[in-house]
Structures are given as C-alpha cells and as structure tokens.
Short mmCIF file of C-alpha atoms in Angstrom, two decimals:
data_model
loop_
_atom_site.label_atom_id
_atom_site.label_comp_id
_atom_site.label_asym_id
_atom_site.label_seq_id
_atom_site.Cartn_x
_atom_site.Cartn_y
_atom_site.Cartn_z
CA MET A 1 22.98 -5.92 -15.08
CA SER A 2 25.84 -7.79 -13.43
CA ALA A 3 27.55 -6.43 -10.34
CA PRO A 4 31.08 -5.20 -11.12
CA ALA A 5 33.74 -7.78 -10.30
CA PHE A 6 35.80 -5.29 -8.26
CA TRP A 7 32.97 -5.05 -5.72
CA TRP A 8 33.86 -8.56 -4.54
CA ARG A 9 37.63 -8.06 -4.33
CA ALA A 10 39.76 -6.29 -1.77
CA ARG A 11 39.48 -2.51 -1.85
CA GLY A 12 41.47 -1.12 -4.75
CA VAL A 13 42.07 1.98 -6.82
CA LEU A 14 38.67 1.99 -8.54
CA SER A 15 36.68 1.64 -5.32
CA SER A 16 38.79 4.39 -3.74
CA LEU A 17 38.16 6.74 -6.67
CA LEU A 18 34.40 6.15 -6.36
CA SER A 19 34.31 6.61 -2.58
CA PRO A 20 33.27 10.31 -2.71
CA VAL A 21 30.21 9.34 -4.77
CA SER A 22 29.48 6.56 -2.30
CA PHE A 23 29.56 9.08 0.54
CA ILE A 24 26.84 11.14 -1.15
CA TYR A 25 24.83 7.99 -1.95
CA ALA A 26 25.05 6.95 1.71
CA LEU A 27 23.63 10.28 2.90
CA VAL A 28 20.60 9.82 0.66
CA ALA A 29 20.21 6.10 1.45
CA ASP A 30 20.21 6.75 5.21
CA ARG A 31 17.32 9.22 5.13
CA PRO A 32 14.33 6.83 4.84
CA PHE A 33 15.31 4.48 7.68
CA GLY A 34 12.96 4.49 10.64
CA LYS A 35 10.17 6.14 8.68
CA GLY A 36 7.44 4.86 6.36
CA LYS A 37 3.82 3.75 6.44
CA ILE A 38 2.73 1.41 9.22
CA SER A 39 0.43 -1.27 7.83
CA LYS A 40 -2.71 -2.59 9.53
CA ILE A 41 -1.44 -6.04 8.56
CA PRO A 42 2.03 -6.79 10.00
CA VAL A 43 4.83 -6.60 7.44
CA LEU A 44 7.90 -8.83 7.55
CA CYS A 45 10.57 -7.39 5.26
CA ILE A 46 13.03 -9.89 3.79
CA GLY A 47 16.03 -7.97 2.50
CA ASN A 48 19.76 -8.04 2.03
CA PHE A 49 22.67 -5.72 2.70
CA VAL A 50 24.14 -5.78 -0.78
CA VAL A 51 23.18 -5.74 -4.44
CA GLY A 52 23.06 -9.19 -5.98
CA GLY A 53 21.96 -12.68 -5.05
CA ALA A 54 22.07 -13.69 -1.40
CA GLY A 55 19.21 -16.18 -1.21
CA LYS A 56 16.47 -13.66 -0.43
CA THR A 57 13.75 -15.19 -2.64
CA PRO A 58 14.27 -18.81 -1.45
CA LEU A 59 14.17 -17.48 2.12
CA ALA A 60 10.88 -15.68 1.44
CA ILE A 61 9.41 -18.91 0.07
CA ALA A 62 10.65 -20.92 3.07
CA LEU A 63 9.04 -18.46 5.50
CA CYS A 64 5.82 -18.55 3.50
CA LYS A 65 5.69 -22.35 3.70
CA ARG A 66 6.33 -22.17 7.43
CA LEU A 67 3.47 -19.70 7.97
CA ILE A 68 1.04 -21.73 5.87
CA LYS A 69 1.93 -24.87 7.83
CA GLU A 70 0.95 -22.98 10.97
CA GLY A 71 -2.44 -22.13 9.46
CA LYS A 72 -1.60 -18.53 8.58
CA LYS A 73 -2.41 -16.61 5.40
CA PRO A 74 0.68 -14.83 4.07
CA VAL A 75 0.65 -12.54 1.05
CA PHE A 76 3.79 -11.52 -0.86
CA LEU A 77 4.45 -7.89 -1.76
CA THR A 78 7.22 -7.22 -4.26
CA ARG A 79 8.28 -4.49 -6.62
CA GLY A 80 8.06 -6.67 -9.72
CA TYR A 81 11.57 -5.82 -10.90
CA GLY A 82 12.07 -6.45 -14.61
CA GLY A 83 8.36 -6.33 -15.46
CA THR A 84 6.46 -3.63 -17.34
CA LEU A 85 3.49 -3.34 -14.96
CA SER A 86 3.77 -0.84 -12.11
CA GLY A 87 0.72 -2.13 -10.20
CA PRO A 88 -0.71 -2.60 -7.73
CA HIS A 89 -1.52 -5.85 -9.46
CA LEU A 90 -2.42 -9.29 -8.14
CA VAL A 91 -0.22 -11.72 -10.06
CA ASP A 92 -1.96 -14.45 -12.03
CA GLY A 93 0.40 -17.35 -12.66
CA ASP A 94 -1.70 -18.59 -15.60
CA THR A 95 -2.04 -15.37 -17.60
CA ASP A 96 0.81 -13.09 -16.51
CA SER A 97 4.28 -13.29 -18.03
CA ALA A 98 7.71 -12.59 -16.59
CA LYS A 99 7.98 -9.65 -18.98
CA SER A 100 4.86 -8.07 -17.52
CA VAL A 101 5.27 -8.77 -13.79
CA GLY A 102 8.91 -9.90 -13.41
CA ASP A 103 10.33 -13.36 -12.77
CA GLU A 104 10.32 -13.37 -8.97
CA PRO A 105 6.58 -12.59 -8.62
CA LEU A 106 5.71 -15.45 -10.99
CA LEU A 107 7.78 -17.75 -8.80
CA LEU A 108 6.34 -16.43 -5.52
CA CYS A 109 2.70 -16.68 -6.66
CA GLN A 110 3.08 -20.47 -6.80
CA TYR A 111 3.15 -20.42 -2.98
CA ALA A 112 0.87 -17.55 -1.90
CA PRO A 113 -1.07 -14.59 -3.35
CA THR A 114 1.47 -12.11 -4.71
CA VAL A 115 1.01 -8.40 -5.34
CA ILE A 116 3.44 -6.32 -7.37
CA ALA A 117 3.64 -2.59 -6.81
CA ALA A 118 6.35 -0.13 -7.77
CA ASP A 119 4.85 2.02 -5.00
CA ARG A 120 4.98 -0.30 -2.00
CA VAL A 121 2.64 1.91 0.04
CA ALA A 122 0.00 1.51 -2.67
CA GLY A 123 0.74 -2.21 -2.62
CA VAL A 124 0.09 -2.45 1.12
CA ASP A 125 -3.16 -0.48 0.74
CA PHE A 126 -4.24 -2.83 -2.08
CA ILE A 127 -3.61 -5.91 0.06
CA VAL A 128 -5.43 -4.47 3.08
CA SER A 129 -8.44 -3.51 0.94
CA ASN A 130 -8.69 -6.55 -1.33
CA LEU A 131 -7.09 -9.63 0.23
CA THR A 132 -7.31 -11.67 3.40
CA ALA A 133 -3.90 -11.89 5.05
CA ASP A 134 -2.31 -12.45 8.45
CA VAL A 135 1.11 -11.16 7.39
CA ILE A 136 2.63 -9.40 4.40
CA LEU A 137 5.96 -10.86 3.30
CA MET A 138 7.70 -7.93 1.63
CA ASP A 139 10.37 -9.25 -0.70
CA ASP A 140 13.06 -6.55 -0.62
CA GLY A 141 12.31 -2.88 0.12
CA PHE A 142 14.32 -2.69 3.36
CA GLN A 143 16.47 0.22 2.18
CA SER A 144 13.61 2.21 0.60
CA ALA A 145 11.67 2.09 3.89
CA LYS A 146 8.50 3.58 2.37
CA VAL A 147 6.71 0.93 4.38
CA LYS A 148 7.81 0.58 8.00
CA PRO A 149 8.06 -3.17 8.67
CA ALA A 150 6.92 -4.73 11.90
CA SER A 151 10.09 -6.80 11.57
CA SER A 152 13.05 -6.99 9.17
CA MET A 153 15.02 -10.14 8.40
CA LEU A 154 18.22 -9.61 6.42
CA VAL A 155 20.03 -12.36 4.55
CA VAL A 156 23.69 -12.70 3.63
CA ASP A 157 25.56 -15.24 1.53
CA SER A 158 28.26 -16.61 3.83
CA ALA A 159 30.92 -16.93 1.10
CA ARG A 160 30.33 -13.58 -0.61
CA GLY A 161 29.70 -11.61 2.54
CA LEU A 162 29.69 -7.85 2.08
CA GLY A 163 32.24 -7.70 -0.71
CA ASN A 164 34.75 -4.87 -0.38
CA GLY A 165 32.60 -3.16 2.27
CA HIS A 166 32.00 -0.02 0.21
CA ILE A 167 28.64 1.53 -0.61
CA ILE A 168 27.30 1.82 -4.19
CA PRO A 169 28.96 2.63 -6.60
CA ALA A 170 32.32 1.85 -4.96
CA GLY A 171 31.00 -1.44 -3.60
CA PRO A 172 27.88 -3.58 -3.21
CA LEU A 173 26.45 -2.17 0.05
CA ARG A 174 23.01 -0.58 -0.40
CA ALA A 175 23.45 1.77 2.58
CA ARG A 176 25.84 2.26 5.48
CA LEU A 177 26.33 -1.02 7.29
CA SER A 178 25.85 0.57 10.73
CA THR A 179 22.48 1.98 9.67
CA GLN A 180 21.31 -1.29 8.16
CA ILE A 181 22.26 -3.27 11.25
CA ALA A 182 20.52 -0.76 13.52
CA TYR A 183 17.17 -1.28 11.78
CA ALA A 184 17.48 -5.01 11.12
CA ASP A 185 15.84 -7.38 13.61
CA CYS A 186 17.34 -10.69 12.53
CA LEU A 187 20.21 -12.04 10.40
CA VAL A 188 19.97 -15.17 8.25
CA VAL A 189 23.30 -16.53 6.99
CA ILE A 190 23.03 -18.80 3.94
CA LYS A 191 25.96 -21.22 4.16
CA ASP A 192 27.47 -23.57 1.61
CA SER A 193 30.65 -25.59 1.21
CA ALA A 194 32.77 -22.53 0.36
CA PRO A 195 34.83 -20.80 3.10
CA VAL A 196 33.02 -18.15 5.13
CA ALA A 197 34.06 -14.62 4.18
CA ALA A 198 35.75 -12.53 6.86
CA SER A 199 33.09 -9.82 6.42
CA THR A 200 30.37 -12.40 7.19
CA THR A 201 32.12 -13.40 10.40
CA ARG A 202 32.36 -9.75 11.46
CA LEU A 203 28.70 -9.20 10.60
CA ILE A 204 27.64 -12.17 12.73
CA ASP A 205 29.70 -10.83 15.64
CA GLN A 206 28.08 -7.39 15.34
CA PHE A 207 24.58 -8.86 15.46
CA LYS A 208 25.44 -11.02 18.45
CA GLN A 209 27.01 -8.09 20.30
CA LEU A 210 23.73 -6.20 19.88
CA GLY A 211 21.75 -9.21 21.13
CA LYS A 212 20.06 -9.69 17.76
CA PRO A 213 19.34 -13.25 16.59
CA VAL A 214 21.54 -14.92 13.98
CA ASN A 215 20.13 -17.89 12.07
CA LEU A 216 22.28 -20.27 10.02
CA ALA A 217 20.70 -21.96 7.01
CA ARG A 218 21.59 -23.87 3.85
CA LEU A 219 20.17 -24.10 0.36
CA LEU A 220 19.46 -27.80 -0.12
CA PRO A 221 18.06 -29.53 -3.22
CA VAL A 222 14.38 -30.42 -3.15
CA LEU A 223 14.25 -34.19 -2.60
CA SER A 224 12.15 -34.75 -5.72
CA ASN A 225 14.99 -33.46 -7.94
CA GLU A 226 16.31 -36.14 -10.29
CA LEU A 227 19.63 -34.70 -11.32
CA PRO A 228 21.74 -35.86 -14.28
CA ALA A 229 25.26 -37.18 -13.85
CA LYS A 230 26.62 -34.61 -16.34
CA ALA A 231 25.13 -31.33 -17.45
CA ILE A 232 25.50 -27.87 -18.89
CA ALA A 233 24.31 -25.37 -16.28
CA PHE A 234 23.01 -21.95 -17.32
CA SER A 235 21.51 -19.18 -15.24
CA GLY A 236 20.76 -15.46 -15.10
CA ILE A 237 20.40 -14.83 -11.35
CA GLY A 238 22.18 -12.52 -8.92
CA HIS A 239 25.12 -14.88 -8.37
CA PRO A 240 25.22 -17.79 -10.87
CA PRO A 241 28.42 -19.34 -9.37
CA LYS A 242 26.43 -20.21 -6.22
CA PHE A 243 23.99 -22.17 -8.37
CA PHE A 244 26.85 -23.94 -10.14
CA GLN A 245 28.49 -24.83 -6.82
CA SER A 246 25.19 -26.20 -5.48
CA LEU A 247 24.94 -28.49 -8.49
CA ARG A 248 28.50 -29.74 -8.05
CA THR A 249 27.87 -30.33 -4.34
CA SER A 250 24.81 -32.37 -5.34
CA GLY A 251 27.02 -34.64 -7.45
CA VAL A 252 26.48 -33.20 -10.92
CA GLU A 253 29.54 -32.98 -13.16
CA LEU A 254 29.32 -29.66 -15.00
CA VAL A 255 30.87 -29.70 -18.45
CA GLU A 256 29.94 -26.03 -18.98
CA GLU A 257 28.87 -23.21 -16.64
CA ILE A 258 27.17 -20.34 -18.46
CA GLY A 259 26.19 -17.27 -16.46
CA PHE A 260 24.03 -14.36 -17.59
CA PRO A 261 23.12 -11.03 -15.89
CA ASP A 262 20.44 -11.08 -13.19
CA HIS A 263 16.83 -11.26 -14.52
CA HIS A 264 18.16 -11.97 -18.01
CA PHE A 265 15.60 -12.69 -20.74
CA PHE A 266 17.14 -15.29 -23.03
CA THR A 267 17.20 -14.69 -26.79
CA GLU A 268 16.39 -17.17 -29.55
CA GLN A 269 20.09 -17.22 -30.47
CA GLU A 270 21.15 -18.00 -26.91
CA ALA A 271 18.56 -20.78 -26.69
CA GLU A 272 19.73 -22.27 -29.99
CA HIS A 273 23.34 -22.14 -28.77
CA LEU A 274 22.52 -23.90 -25.50
CA LEU A 275 20.50 -26.59 -27.28
CA GLU A 276 23.25 -27.17 -29.85
CA MET A 277 25.89 -27.46 -27.11
CA ALA A 278 23.82 -30.01 -25.20
CA GLU A 279 23.22 -32.04 -28.37
CA LYS A 280 26.88 -31.97 -29.36
CA MET A 281 28.13 -32.97 -25.89
CA LYS A 282 25.29 -35.45 -25.29
CA VAL A 283 24.47 -34.00 -21.88
CA ASP A 284 21.44 -32.45 -20.16
CA LEU A 285 20.74 -28.78 -19.54
CA VAL A 286 20.01 -27.59 -15.98
CA THR A 287 18.82 -24.20 -14.78
CA THR A 288 17.14 -22.52 -11.78
CA SER A 289 13.45 -22.07 -11.00
CA LYS A 290 13.72 -18.34 -11.64
CA ASP A 291 15.30 -18.87 -15.06
CA ALA A 292 12.67 -21.46 -15.98
CA ILE A 293 9.92 -18.98 -15.11
CA ARG A 294 11.32 -16.50 -17.63
CA LEU A 295 11.17 -19.19 -20.35
CA LYS A 296 7.50 -19.95 -19.62
CA GLY A 297 5.13 -19.27 -22.52
CA SER A 298 7.91 -18.83 -25.08
CA ALA A 299 7.98 -20.03 -28.68
CA GLY A 300 10.61 -21.44 -31.03
CA ALA A 301 13.99 -22.33 -29.60
CA LEU A 302 13.05 -20.76 -26.26
CA ALA A 303 10.08 -23.13 -25.96
CA ARG A 304 12.31 -26.11 -26.79
CA LEU A 305 14.81 -24.95 -24.18
CA ALA A 306 12.00 -24.67 -21.62
CA ASP A 307 10.91 -28.21 -22.44
CA VAL A 308 14.29 -29.89 -22.13
CA ALA A 309 16.00 -27.90 -19.35
CA GLN A 310 15.80 -29.58 -15.95
CA VAL A 311 14.98 -27.26 -13.06
CA PHE A 312 17.18 -27.42 -9.98
CA GLU A 313 14.94 -26.48 -7.06
CA VAL A 314 16.24 -25.66 -3.60
CA ASP A 315 14.78 -25.15 -0.13
CA VAL A 316 16.16 -22.99 2.66
CA VAL A 317 16.73 -25.32 5.61
CA PHE A 318 17.57 -23.79 8.99
CA GLU A 319 20.15 -25.45 11.20
CA GLU A 320 18.18 -24.25 14.23
CA SER A 321 14.91 -22.42 13.70
CA GLY A 322 13.96 -21.30 17.20
CA ASP A 323 14.67 -17.61 16.61
CA VAL A 324 12.83 -17.66 13.29
CA ASP A 325 9.76 -19.25 14.90
CA VAL A 326 9.80 -16.63 17.68
CA GLN A 327 10.05 -13.81 15.16
CA LEU A 328 7.21 -15.13 13.04
CA SER A 329 5.02 -15.70 16.10
CA ALA A 330 5.65 -12.15 17.30
CA LEU A 331 4.17 -10.81 14.06
CA MET A 332 0.86 -12.60 14.51
CA PRO A 333 -2.09 -10.78 16.12
#
C-alpha cells in the first residue's frame, strides 16, 4: 500500500478528523516500549519514526558491511514483510523467492545470514540456538518492542521528515514522537539535494538537547554503476521519488518516472508496458535493488524485464562516523 498523500502535507481537515483514532492508536503503540525479551546476543534495532521509506534497509546493509570489515559476524533478523512464510526461517538466496520470504530478506541475505520471523522473539531464539553471531541487526521492530534491543538506531529522510506530525491514521508517525525519542539511542539523517524539512531540523535539535548522537549520511551510487544518459525509472519502494531524485542527481535524464506501492509485485501486463515504452522511446529501464529482487526467478515478460532493467545500487555513506563506530563497539562483548 502507498502512504496517503495528506500525511506529507500540512495538517488539514482529514488529519484533524482522524486525530481521535490516532489518540487511541498512540495509547496502544506506547505500551510495549521499554519491555521485551533481552537476547543473549546483543541486538541493534534499525528502525524509523514513520511509515514509508526512509533508507532503513540501505543503512542496515551499511552497518553490516562495517561490522564484517571489523571481523564481526552479524546476522539479520527481519519480519519478512510481504512473504508467505512466518518462520523462523533462514533465508536461502538461491532457493527462496520474494513471494515466500519478502523482498528485503532476499536483499539482506546477500550480505549476511538472514532470518525471517513474524514472531521476533522466536527469531532471536532461533539465531541463538542455530547460528554463530556477534550481533543481531534487527531490521525494523522498534515500535513492537517484543525484543528489547541493546541499542536502537532510528533513521529519518531529511526531506520528508515526519510529515504532518500526526500518528497513524491521521499521519505517518508509528507512535508518539516523545516516546520514540526517549527509547532511541541514535539518530541517522539521510540527506539529499532536496531542502531539509522543518520537522527534521526540530528532530535533530531534540536529539542534541538530550545529548543523543546525530549522524548525517547520504545515499550515494555504488561506483561500479554504469548509468545510462536517458532512462525510464520504475520502482515499488516506500518513497519512489527519492529514487528518481537520486538518479537525476547522478546525471540520468528521466523521460518517465513510474512509481508503484511499496513491496509491489509486478504483473505481466505491467512488465509488457514498461518494455514497450522503453522500446518505443529507445531508452533504458532502471530500477532499484529491491525491485530487481522481486523480479528474480520470473518468467515471460517479467523475466525479460529482469534481464534488461539496470539496477541502481546505493551505499549509505556517513559524513562523520565516529558516533556510529562508538555505538557499534559498545554492542560487542
């Protein structure tokens, strides 16, 4: 599903009408914080304040690479959103499909062992019993708090910020902001060329006032990317416009920008349409790593789309990484 457009505009009539429901949602959402299972293996939770794309998965991958470079053995734990398996299940990148385990786990397992579990407590127990790990990187799960992290790192998109500042369903916040800040240990701000939202500036100030570290980072193209001069960009991620903007910043002229809902599984008709557009306009097709994963193992037009679509890969690059290094080191035994 796509987040409602009014969530990202100034507070209006619709958000005001939904505020009473948000109040009830907030009471329920606040209850789990500060509780949950404490794992024998330290858990670093990588989460975000709002529904929708903020750069959480690229950040998880960047932290994983950092830990491996230091000789550590990270393991990912994720819910497996969009997949049919409830787990606990150790993802196999060769035999599992996005429809069975979800797109994000298939992407994460390229970097470290990845376990999906709808019940995150069962997932932690599975990792402790069956895998060798120094740290569990829990992708999302901050608000559910069924597992009590040793540390929580929350990410925000600098341009989108916190939207209208309301809680679901009146806005994109997953719980009260004050509660989320209280239990977060570190803030990572993903910047781009777009202006910084006022809500992001206020959020940074609140973290700094509490003496909590704030890390600035950017999503930069992987150097091995060979990008076309012109392209049709298509994507079904949390915030496709951020992907489109990254391509434009990288020098790609976009003749079409086609966005789909988050975790979208493309149909044969959609694949045919994209292929026909590219042929007619004589341009390349470009998509994200997460979208490409969902096309893996397809047949027909979907397989042809998977073959011809170029993948735009990005890395999270920190402007200064001192606080991140300190936080990661603190997790190690």
